[in-house]
């Protein structure tokens, strides 16, 4: 799980706190060090080193962002159930190396899997999966296909998760109508006087209302079964094996909850059908590559196997447009609201992120006939 998080200035108080948190988990040996890890927009993630009788071991420590996840206990319950179910599926198909193929929570010494620190912060720890890396942008078709297969298999593996229904850790998370309305509300409030600087982007997003309406029609028709979805299928939520490039494990399970297959394929295509960084400022570079899209479709169908219904397969191009719009609307709404949700790294980044999504959406739309032929061909297999 390697990645390049920003360096931090030394801070003894913070170091002591991180050590105390790490020691609250059932990790054998002596704490050595902790440093920031990964590039998520939501939680704080640390890579922690322990010394276990002369052997260095590594662990992931994560503080759940409780202003985003209001019920962290629900997140923890979902993650525990999902990973346990993945392990059962891995055992059933006799997967080699099963310990690297699903996240493993570490028990807290006080019981359960969460540790609540004296400031009320919610922490959990995972076994680190050695010899793997994440990629913030896709590097080629083989990698895109491998990621898509992993997310497709995630749907298949979770398709028979026993009741009860998982918690909705963020209510209406991918509810396109709600996201559309939130954007319109943020624009009319214009709390930070930013509307004048993004009116074109706003108009362009609001003009896509027909995509929102189409999702509603599909949901109402019953063509899209509710299923346990990952709901955050960015390429950087997959660990790739350093030696083989294989997609070993899907991570970031905080939004694994009821959803549908279109959300997962669409969000994946949003990030992996283009090589452009998520916040690319040169919009001429934000283009869909048909070869990447084809690899995504093939990989996703392969991974999901028989669990997908015909209507889900047929709508993969629509899914890509929909999710690019939905996440674009969220970035734009957050820009208008004063950057309160995504932990951006520089002023204006939310607007850049919104612009790339809108540019990508326009390219998906323009290529619809060609991309749909790819889907049709892959469905016929
Ligand atoms: C957030 O945490 P991270 O970076 O994996 C967000 C996703 C967005 C994504 C956009 C809980 O994911 O929904 O698609 O940023 N997660 C949450 O990059 O809001
Ligand atoms: Mg993530």
CSV table of C-alpha atoms in Angstrom, one decimal, residues 207-358:
chain,number,residue,atom,x,y,z
A,207,UNK,CA,-28.4,21.5,-18.1
A,208,UNK,CA,-27.8,17.7,-17.4
A,209,UNK,CA,-31.0,17.3,-15.5
A,210,UNK,CA,-32.1,14.7,-18.0
A,211,UNK,CA,-29.5,12.3,-16.7
A,212,UNK,CA,-30.9,12.7,-13.2
A,213,UNK,CA,-34.4,12.0,-14.6
A,214,UNK,CA,-33.2,9.0,-16.5
A,215,UNK,CA,-31.8,7.5,-13.3
A,216,UNK,CA,-35.1,8.1,-11.5
A,217,UNK,CA,-37.0,6.3,-14.4
A,218,UNK,CA,-34.6,3.3,-14.3
A,219,UNK,CA,-34.9,3.0,-10.5
A,220,UNK,CA,-38.7,3.3,-10.6
A,221,UNK,CA,-38.9,0.7,-13.3
A,222,UNK,CA,-37.2,-1.9,-11.1
A,223,UNK,CA,-34.6,-2.5,-13.7
A,224,UNK,CA,-31.8,-1.6,-11.3
A,225,UNK,CA,-31.7,-4.0,-8.4
A,226,UNK,CA,-30.5,-2.6,-5.1
A,227,UNK,CA,-27.3,-4.4,-4.2
A,228,UNK,CA,-24.4,-3.9,-1.8
A,229,UNK,CA,-22.1,-1.6,-3.8
A,230,UNK,CA,-18.7,-0.1,-2.9
A,231,UNK,CA,-19.9,3.4,-3.9
A,232,UNK,CA,-16.4,4.9,-4.1
A,233,UNK,CA,-14.7,3.0,-6.9
A,234,UNK,CA,-11.9,5.4,-7.7
A,235,UNK,CA,-8.8,3.7,-9.2
A,236,UNK,CA,-6.9,4.7,-6.0
A,237,UNK,CA,-9.2,2.5,-4.0
A,238,UNK,CA,-7.5,-0.6,-5.4
A,239,UNK,CA,-4.2,-2.0,-4.2
A,240,UNK,CA,-2.1,-3.3,-7.1
A,241,UNK,CA,0.6,-6.0,-6.5
A,242,UNK,CA,4.0,-4.4,-7.0
A,243,UNK,CA,5.4,-7.5,-8.7
A,244,UNK,CA,2.6,-8.6,-10.9
A,245,UNK,CA,0.4,-5.5,-11.3
A,246,UNK,CA,-2.6,-7.6,-10.3
A,247,UNK,CA,-5.5,-5.8,-8.5
A,248,UNK,CA,-5.2,-7.5,-5.1
A,249,UNK,CA,-7.6,-5.8,-2.8
A,250,UNK,CA,-10.4,-3.2,-2.9
A,251,UNK,CA,-10.0,-0.7,-0.1
A,252,UNK,CA,-12.0,2.3,1.4
A,253,UNK,CA,-15.1,0.4,2.5
A,254,UNK,CA,-16.8,3.3,4.4
A,255,UNK,CA,-19.4,3.7,1.8
A,256,UNK,CA,-19.9,0.0,1.0
A,257,UNK,CA,-23.7,0.0,1.5
A,258,UNK,CA,-26.9,-0.3,-0.5
A,259,UNK,CA,-26.5,1.1,-4.0
A,260,UNK,CA,-26.5,-0.4,-7.5
A,261,UNK,CA,-24.1,-1.6,-10.1
A,262,UNK,CA,-24.3,1.6,-12.1
A,263,UNK,CA,-22.9,3.7,-9.3
A,264,UNK,CA,-19.8,1.5,-9.1
A,265,UNK,CA,-19.1,1.2,-12.8
A,266,UNK,CA,-19.9,4.9,-13.4
A,267,UNK,CA,-17.6,6.2,-10.7
A,268,UNK,CA,-14.8,3.8,-11.9
A,269,UNK,CA,-15.2,5.0,-15.5
A,270,UNK,CA,-15.1,8.6,-14.3
A,271,UNK,CA,-11.6,8.1,-12.9
A,272,UNK,CA,-10.2,5.3,-15.1
A,273,UNK,CA,-11.5,5.9,-18.6
A,274,UNK,CA,-9.1,8.9,-18.7
A,275,UNK,CA,-5.5,9.2,-17.8
A,276,UNK,CA,-6.0,12.8,-16.7
A,277,UNK,CA,-5.5,13.6,-13.0
A,278,UNK,CA,-8.8,14.3,-11.2
A,279,UNK,CA,-8.1,18.0,-11.0
A,280,UNK,CA,-6.3,18.5,-14.3
A,281,UNK,CA,-6.4,22.1,-15.3
A,282,UNK,CA,-5.6,21.7,-19.0
A,283,UNK,CA,-9.1,20.5,-20.0
A,284,UNK,CA,-7.8,19.6,-23.5
A,285,UNK,CA,-6.2,16.6,-21.7
A,286,UNK,CA,-9.4,15.5,-20.1
A,287,UNK,CA,-10.5,12.9,-22.6
A,288,UNK,CA,-12.1,9.5,-22.6
A,289,UNK,CA,-9.8,6.8,-24.1
A,290,UNK,CA,-12.0,4.2,-25.7
A,291,UNK,CA,-9.3,1.5,-25.1
A,292,UNK,CA,-9.4,2.3,-21.4
A,293,UNK,CA,-13.2,2.2,-21.4
A,294,UNK,CA,-13.3,-1.1,-23.2
A,295,UNK,CA,-10.9,-2.6,-20.7
A,296,UNK,CA,-13.1,-1.3,-17.9
A,297,UNK,CA,-16.3,-2.8,-19.4
A,298,UNK,CA,-14.6,-6.1,-20.1
A,299,UNK,CA,-13.0,-6.3,-16.6
A,300,UNK,CA,-16.2,-5.3,-14.8
A,301,UNK,CA,-18.4,-7.8,-16.6
A,302,UNK,CA,-15.8,-10.5,-16.0
A,303,UNK,CA,-15.5,-9.7,-12.3
A,304,UNK,CA,-19.3,-9.3,-11.7
A,305,UNK,CA,-20.0,-12.4,-13.7
A,306,UNK,CA,-23.6,-13.6,-13.6
A,307,UNK,CA,-24.7,-11.3,-10.8
A,308,UNK,CA,-25.5,-8.5,-13.2
A,309,UNK,CA,-28.9,-8.1,-14.8
A,310,UNK,CA,-29.3,-7.2,-18.5
A,311,UNK,CA,-30.4,-3.6,-17.8
A,312,UNK,CA,-27.3,-3.1,-15.6
A,313,UNK,CA,-25.0,-4.2,-18.4
A,314,UNK,CA,-26.8,-2.1,-21.1
A,315,UNK,CA,-26.5,1.1,-19.1
A,316,UNK,CA,-22.8,1.3,-18.5
A,317,UNK,CA,-22.3,4.3,-20.7
A,318,UNK,CA,-25.2,6.1,-19.0
A,319,UNK,CA,-23.6,5.1,-15.7
A,320,UNK,CA,-20.4,6.8,-16.6
A,321,UNK,CA,-22.1,10.0,-17.6
A,322,UNK,CA,-24.3,10.0,-14.5
A,323,UNK,CA,-21.6,9.5,-12.0
A,324,UNK,CA,-19.3,12.0,-13.6
A,325,UNK,CA,-22.1,14.5,-13.3
A,326,UNK,CA,-23.0,13.6,-9.7
A,327,UNK,CA,-19.4,13.9,-8.5
A,328,UNK,CA,-18.9,17.0,-10.6
A,329,UNK,CA,-22.0,18.6,-9.0
A,330,UNK,CA,-20.6,17.7,-5.5
A,331,UNK,CA,-17.3,19.4,-6.2
A,332,UNK,CA,-19.0,22.5,-7.6
A,333,UNK,CA,-21.5,22.6,-4.6
A,334,UNK,CA,-18.6,22.4,-2.2
A,335,UNK,CA,-16.8,25.2,-4.0
A,336,UNK,CA,-19.9,27.4,-3.7
A,337,UNK,CA,-20.3,26.4,-0.1
A,338,UNK,CA,-16.8,27.5,0.8
A,339,UNK,CA,-14.9,24.1,0.6
A,340,UNK,CA,-16.4,22.6,3.7
A,341,UNK,CA,-16.6,18.9,2.6
A,342,UNK,CA,-13.6,17.8,0.6
A,343,UNK,CA,-10.2,18.3,2.2
A,344,UNK,CA,-8.7,20.2,-0.7
A,345,UNK,CA,-5.0,21.1,-0.8
A,346,UNK,CA,-5.2,24.5,-2.6
A,347,UNK,CA,-7.6,27.3,-3.2
A,348,UNK,CA,-9.9,26.7,-6.2
A,349,UNK,CA,-9.2,23.0,-6.3
A,350,UNK,CA,-12.9,22.1,-5.9
A,351,UNK,CA,-13.7,24.3,-8.9
A,352,UNK,CA,-10.9,22.6,-10.9
A,353,UNK,CA,-12.3,19.2,-9.9
A,354,UNK,CA,-15.8,20.3,-11.0
A,355,UNK,CA,-14.4,21.5,-14.3
A,356,UNK,CA,-12.6,18.3,-15.1
A,357,UNK,CA,-15.7,16.3,-14.4
A,358,UNK,CA,-17.8,18.5,-16.7
